[in-house]
Coordinates of C-alpha atoms in Angstrom, one line a residue:
X1 CA 106.3 88.3 103.4
X2 CA 108.7 85.7 102.5
X3 CA 106.2 84.0 100.2
X4 CA 105.5 87.4 98.6
X5 CA 109.2 88.1 98.2
X6 CA 109.9 84.8 96.5
X7 CA 106.9 85.2 94.3
X8 CA 108.2 88.7 93.2
X9 CA 111.6 87.4 92.5
X10 CA 110.3 84.8 90.2
X11 CA 108.1 87.1 88.4
X12 CA 111.0 89.5 87.9
X13 CA 112.7 86.9 85.7
X14 CA 110.3 87.2 82.8
X15 CA 109.9 90.8 83.3
X16 CA 113.8 91.4 82.9
X17 CA 113.9 89.0 79.9
X18 CA 111.2 91.1 78.2
X19 CA 113.0 94.3 79.0
X20 CA 116.1 92.8 77.9
X21 CA 114.4 91.8 74.4
X22 CA 113.1 95.2 74.0
X23 CA 116.4 97.0 74.7
X24 CA 118.1 94.6 72.2
X25 CA 115.7 95.1 69.5
X26 CA 115.6 99.0 69.8
X27 CA 119.3 99.2 69.7
X28 CA 119.4 96.7 66.6
X29 CA 116.9 99.0 64.8
X30 CA 118.7 102.2 65.7
X31 CA 120.6 103.9 62.8
X32 CA 124.4 103.7 62.8
X33 CA 126.9 101.2 61.9
X34 CA 130.1 100.3 64.0
X35 CA 132.0 100.0 60.7
X36 CA 131.2 103.7 59.9
X37 CA 134.4 105.0 61.4
X38 CA 136.7 102.6 59.6
X39 CA 138.7 104.3 56.8
X40 CA 137.3 104.3 53.4
X41 CA 140.7 102.7 52.2
X42 CA 140.0 99.3 54.0
X43 CA 138.8 97.0 51.4
X44 CA 134.9 95.7 51.6
X45 CA 136.0 92.0 52.3
X46 CA 138.1 93.2 55.2
X47 CA 135.2 95.2 56.6
X48 CA 133.0 92.2 56.2
X49 CA 135.5 90.0 58.2
X50 CA 135.6 92.8 60.8
X51 CA 131.7 92.6 61.1
X52 CA 131.8 88.8 61.4
X53 CA 134.4 89.2 64.2
X54 CA 132.1 91.5 66.1
X55 CA 129.3 88.9 65.7
X56 CA 127.3 91.1 63.5
X57 CA 127.1 88.5 60.7
X58 CA 124.9 86.2 62.9
X59 CA 120.9 86.3 63.0
X60 CA 119.4 88.5 65.5
X61 CA 118.0 85.7 67.5
X62 CA 121.4 84.1 67.9
X63 CA 123.0 87.5 68.8
X64 CA 120.2 87.8 71.5
X65 CA 120.7 84.4 72.8
X66 CA 124.5 84.9 73.2
X67 CA 124.1 88.1 75.1
X68 CA 121.5 86.6 77.4
X69 CA 123.8 83.8 78.1
X70 CA 126.6 86.1 78.8
X71 CA 124.5 88.5 81.0
X72 CA 122.6 85.9 83.1
X73 CA 125.1 82.9 83.1
X74 CA 128.7 84.0 82.4
X75 CA 129.1 87.3 84.1
X76 CA 127.5 86.3 87.3
X77 CA 129.9 83.4 87.6
X78 CA 132.8 85.6 86.7
X79 CA 131.6 88.1 89.6
X80 CA 131.7 85.2 91.9
X81 CA 135.1 84.3 90.8
X82 CA 136.2 87.7 91.4
X83 CA 134.7 88.1 94.9
X84 CA 135.9 84.6 96.2
X85 CA 139.2 84.6 94.2
X86 CA 138.5 81.1 92.7
X87 CA 137.6 79.9 89.4
X88 CA 134.2 78.4 89.2
X89 CA 133.6 78.9 85.6
X90 CA 137.0 78.8 83.8
X91 CA 138.5 75.8 85.8
X92 CA 141.4 75.7 83.4
X93 CA 142.6 79.2 84.4
X94 CA 144.8 79.9 87.4
X95 CA 143.4 81.5 90.6
X96 CA 143.2 85.2 89.0
X97 CA 141.3 88.4 89.2
X98 CA 139.1 87.9 86.2
X99 CA 138.5 91.7 85.8
X100 CA 141.5 92.3 83.7
X101 CA 141.9 93.2 80.0
X102 CA 141.3 90.6 77.5
X103 CA 144.7 91.0 75.9
X104 CA 146.3 89.8 79.2
X105 CA 144.4 86.5 79.1
X106 CA 146.0 84.1 76.6
X107 CA 143.3 81.5 77.2
X108 CA 140.5 83.4 75.5
X109 CA 138.1 83.3 78.2
X110 CA 137.0 86.8 77.2
X111 CA 135.4 85.2 74.2
X112 CA 132.6 84.2 76.4
X113 CA 131.9 87.6 77.8
X114 CA 130.2 90.7 76.5
X115 CA 132.9 92.5 74.7
X116 CA 132.9 96.4 74.1
X117 CA 133.4 97.0 70.4
X118 CA 135.2 100.3 71.4
X119 CA 137.9 98.9 73.7
X120 CA 137.7 95.2 72.9
X121 CA 137.7 94.5 76.7
X122 CA 134.8 92.8 78.7
X123 CA 131.9 95.4 79.4
X124 CA 131.7 94.6 83.1
X125 CA 135.7 95.0 83.5
X126 CA 135.1 98.7 82.3
X127 CA 131.8 99.0 84.5
X128 CA 133.6 97.8 87.8
X129 CA 136.4 100.4 87.0
X130 CA 134.0 103.2 86.7
X131 CA 131.4 102.2 89.3
X132 CA 133.5 103.5 92.3
X133 CA 133.5 106.9 91.1
X134 CA 129.6 107.0 90.5
X135 CA 129.0 105.7 93.7
X136 CA 131.2 108.2 95.3
X137 CA 129.3 111.1 93.7
X138 CA 125.9 109.9 93.0
X139 CA 125.4 107.9 96.3
X140 CA 126.9 110.6 98.4
X141 CA 124.4 113.1 96.6
X142 CA 121.6 110.8 97.1
X143 CA 122.2 110.4 100.8
X144 CA 122.9 114.1 101.5
X145 CA 119.6 114.8 99.6
X146 CA 117.5 112.4 101.7
X147 CA 119.0 113.7 105.0
X148 CA 118.3 117.3 104.1
X149 CA 114.8 116.7 102.5
X150 CA 113.1 114.6 105.3
X151 CA 113.7 117.2 108.1
X152 CA 112.7 119.9 105.8
X153 CA 109.4 118.1 104.8
X154 CA 108.7 117.4 108.5
X155 CA 109.1 121.0 109.7
X156 CA 107.4 122.4 106.8
X157 CA 104.3 120.4 107.3
X158 CA 104.3 121.0 111.0
X159 CA 104.7 124.8 110.5
X160 CA 102.5 125.1 107.6
X161 CA 102.3 128.6 105.8
X162 CA 105.2 129.8 108.1
X163 CA 108.2 131.7 106.8
X164 CA 110.3 128.5 106.8
X165 CA 107.5 126.6 104.8
X166 CA 107.2 129.3 102.2
X167 CA 111.1 129.7 101.8
X168 CA 111.4 125.8 101.4
X169 CA 108.5 125.9 98.8
X170 CA 110.4 128.5 96.9
X171 CA 113.7 126.7 97.0
X172 CA 112.2 123.4 95.9
X173 CA 110.4 125.1 93.0
X174 CA 113.9 126.2 91.9
X175 CA 115.2 122.7 92.3
X176 CA 112.5 121.2 90.3
X177 CA 112.8 123.9 87.5
X178 CA 116.5 124.1 87.1
X179 CA 118.0 121.2 85.0
X180 CA 121.5 119.9 86.0
X181 CA 123.0 121.0 82.7
X182 CA 122.2 124.7 83.8
X183 CA 123.0 124.2 87.3
X184 CA 126.5 122.6 86.9
X185 CA 128.0 125.3 84.5
X186 CA 126.5 127.9 86.9
X187 CA 128.3 126.5 89.9
X188 CA 131.4 126.2 87.8
X189 CA 131.3 129.8 86.9
X190 CA 130.6 131.0 90.4
X191 CA 132.9 128.9 92.5
X192 CA 135.6 128.0 90.1
X193 CA 135.9 130.7 87.7
X194 CA 135.0 133.8 89.6
X195 CA 135.9 132.8 93.2
X196 CA 138.4 130.1 92.5
X197 CA 137.4 128.0 95.5
X198 CA 136.6 124.7 94.0
X199 CA 138.1 122.7 91.2
X200 CA 135.8 122.2 88.0
X201 CA 137.2 119.0 86.8
X202 CA 136.9 115.9 88.9
X203 CA 140.2 114.0 89.3
X204 CA 139.3 110.3 89.1
X205 CA 142.9 109.4 89.7
X206 CA 143.1 111.2 93.1
X207 CA 143.7 108.9 96.1
X208 CA 142.9 109.8 99.6
X209 CA 146.2 109.1 101.8
X210 CA 146.3 111.8 104.3
X211 CA 144.2 114.8 105.5
X212 CA 145.1 117.1 102.9
X213 CA 144.2 114.6 100.1
X214 CA 140.9 114.0 102.0
X215 CA 140.0 117.7 101.9
X216 CA 140.9 117.8 98.4
X217 CA 138.5 115.0 97.6
X218 CA 135.7 116.7 99.5
X219 CA 136.3 119.9 97.6
X220 CA 136.3 118.4 94.3
X221 CA 133.0 116.3 95.1
X222 CA 131.2 119.3 96.6
X223 CA 129.8 120.9 93.3
X224 CA 128.6 117.6 91.5
X225 CA 127.1 116.5 94.9
X226 CA 125.3 119.9 95.3
X227 CA 123.9 119.7 91.7
X228 CA 122.5 116.2 92.2
X229 CA 121.4 116.7 95.9
X230 CA 119.4 119.8 94.9
X231 CA 116.9 117.8 92.6
X232 CA 116.7 114.9 95.3
X233 CA 116.0 117.4 98.2
X234 CA 113.2 119.2 96.1
X235 CA 111.5 116.2 95.2
X236 CA 111.5 114.3 98.5
X237 CA 110.9 117.2 100.7
X238 CA 107.7 117.9 98.7
X239 CA 106.5 114.3 99.1
X240 CA 107.4 114.3 102.7
X241 CA 105.5 117.7 103.4
X242 CA 102.4 116.4 101.6
X243 CA 102.5 113.0 103.3
X244 CA 102.9 114.7 106.8
X245 CA 100.0 117.2 106.2
X246 CA 97.8 114.3 105.2
X247 CA 98.5 112.4 108.4
X248 CA 98.6 115.4 110.8
X249 CA 94.7 115.7 110.5
X250 CA 93.9 112.1 111.0
X251 CA 91.8 110.8 114.0
X252 CA 94.6 108.8 115.5
X253 CA 96.7 112.0 115.9
X254 CA 94.1 113.6 117.8
X255 CA 93.7 110.5 119.9
X256 CA 97.4 110.3 120.8
X257 CA 97.3 113.9 121.7
X258 CA 94.2 113.4 123.9
X259 CA 96.0 110.5 125.8
X260 CA 98.7 113.0 126.8
X261 CA 101.6 111.9 124.5
X262 CA 104.1 114.7 123.9
X263 CA 104.1 116.5 120.6
X264 CA 107.5 115.0 119.5
X265 CA 106.5 111.4 120.0
X266 CA 103.1 112.2 118.2
X267 CA 104.9 113.8 115.3
X268 CA 108.1 111.9 115.0
X269 CA 106.8 108.3 115.8
X270 CA 103.0 108.1 115.0
X271 CA 102.8 110.6 112.1
X272 CA 106.3 110.2 110.6
X273 CA 106.0 106.3 110.4
X274 CA 102.7 106.5 108.4
X275 CA 104.0 109.4 106.4
X276 CA 107.0 107.5 105.2
X277 CA 105.0 104.9 103.1
X278 CA 104.5 107.2 100.0
X279 CA 108.1 108.6 100.5
X280 CA 109.8 105.1 100.6
X281 CA 108.4 104.8 97.0
X282 CA 110.1 108.0 95.9
X283 CA 113.3 107.2 97.5
X284 CA 113.5 103.5 96.3
X285 CA 112.4 104.4 92.7
X286 CA 114.5 107.6 92.6
X287 CA 117.8 105.6 93.3
X288 CA 118.0 104.0 89.9
X289 CA 116.6 107.2 88.4
X290 CA 119.4 109.4 89.6
X291 CA 121.9 107.1 88.0
X292 CA 120.4 108.2 84.6
X293 CA 120.3 111.8 85.8
X294 CA 123.9 111.8 86.8
X295 CA 124.8 111.2 83.1
X296 CA 124.6 115.1 82.5
X297 CA 126.3 115.8 85.7
X298 CA 129.3 113.5 85.1
X299 CA 129.8 114.9 81.7
X300 CA 129.7 118.6 83.1
X301 CA 132.2 117.8 85.9
X302 CA 134.2 115.2 83.9
X303 CA 133.4 112.5 86.4
X304 CA 134.8 109.4 84.9
X305 CA 131.7 107.2 86.0
X306 CA 128.9 105.3 84.6
X307 CA 127.0 108.2 83.0
X308 CA 130.0 109.4 81.2
X309 CA 130.7 105.9 80.1
X310 CA 127.2 105.6 78.5
X311 CA 127.5 108.9 76.7
X312 CA 130.8 107.8 75.3
X313 CA 129.5 104.4 74.3
X314 CA 126.6 106.1 72.5
X315 CA 128.8 108.4 70.5
X316 CA 131.0 105.3 69.6
X317 CA 128.0 103.3 68.5
X318 CA 129.2 100.8 71.0
X319 CA 126.1 98.5 71.1
X320 CA 127.3 95.8 73.7
X321 CA 128.3 98.6 76.2
X322 CA 125.1 100.7 75.7
X323 CA 122.6 97.7 75.9
X324 CA 124.5 96.2 79.0
X325 CA 124.3 99.6 80.8
X326 CA 120.8 100.2 79.8
X327 CA 119.8 96.7 81.1
X328 CA 121.7 97.4 84.4
X329 CA 119.5 100.4 84.8
X330 CA 116.3 98.2 84.3
X331 CA 117.6 95.7 87.0
X332 CA 118.0 98.5 89.4
X333 CA 114.4 99.8 88.8
X334 CA 112.9 96.2 89.1
X335 CA 115.1 95.4 92.3
X336 CA 114.2 98.8 94.1
X337 CA 110.6 98.3 93.3
X338 CA 110.6 95.1 95.2
X339 CA 112.6 96.7 98.1
X340 CA 109.7 99.5 98.2
X341 CA 107.0 96.8 98.5
X342 CA 108.8 95.1 101.2
X343 CA 109.4 98.3 103.3
X344 CA 105.6 98.9 103.0
X345 CA 105.0 95.8 105.2
X346 CA 107.6 97.0 107.6
X347 CA 106.4 100.5 108.0
X348 CA 102.7 99.7 108.1
X349 CA 101.6 96.5 110.0
X350 CA 98.2 96.8 108.2
X351 CA 99.9 96.0 105.0
X352 CA 100.2 92.1 104.4
X353 CA 101.1 90.2 101.3
X354 CA 99.4 87.0 102.3

């Protein structure tokens, strides 16, 4: 397993390089000009100097190389400096928190980092500021969705064609069919406008300090978590049900029952462990995908997270921000593919990667 993990990590490097190249070329070929919003009164020579200041006057291969150096070399070292509170990359800087605006850094270290055209701040600084909000909402929604989906899938398979199974099938069909841009406004109309129970705007500046503030945090998280958890529950519960039905009819289940094992042990240990193999794939690959799906939900509920940041950067034609966020999603997909493969071997002893 260790050899397989190392081999996959080595192979992931050229994979990520190829993905980065594709993202970079696609965004370079996309229509739009960052100078389009500059007033017409600005002279052409000034616009040209502004383009050169953004690095747009350099050849494409030079721009790509500088972006790769910043992503794979500079930013990881800045992150290490941030976590350890020491300066490994910029030795001439004092012991500082590097995730600060570039304007407060007189030494110009931000010139080595990926800079947002829109804010003129390092991209990863803004991402680190927005990431906690996304993890609160998206992470909580995914955990809630999994905790609800797995028991539903298990019981639906064990009580096939029962009233519970049919009701679960109907609800999951709704979860698959209704997109977040419809579910979100619908919940806002019902619970915020009509009933007045929940706030429809997510207050990202809210801080949990006492019980009342904690209750308010739960109230404002409830609707976006419900929207995201509905799709997660619908998808995972159907996979869980199908995997359980496939294993409940296997010979080893009849053998376990013939040996006198209790039904709870047969279902919850023998059948569940084998059924989790395909479900692990769905869970692992769905985690990076839900960050993309959270874009709509964050915009609907005004959650100041990664999804809303990507939408804002797209409208502003902020290419460094867009290509960095897109590449981060690609890294998550490659990483969780590896995690899923490793979990296969832990769940099923028959799977070996020798």
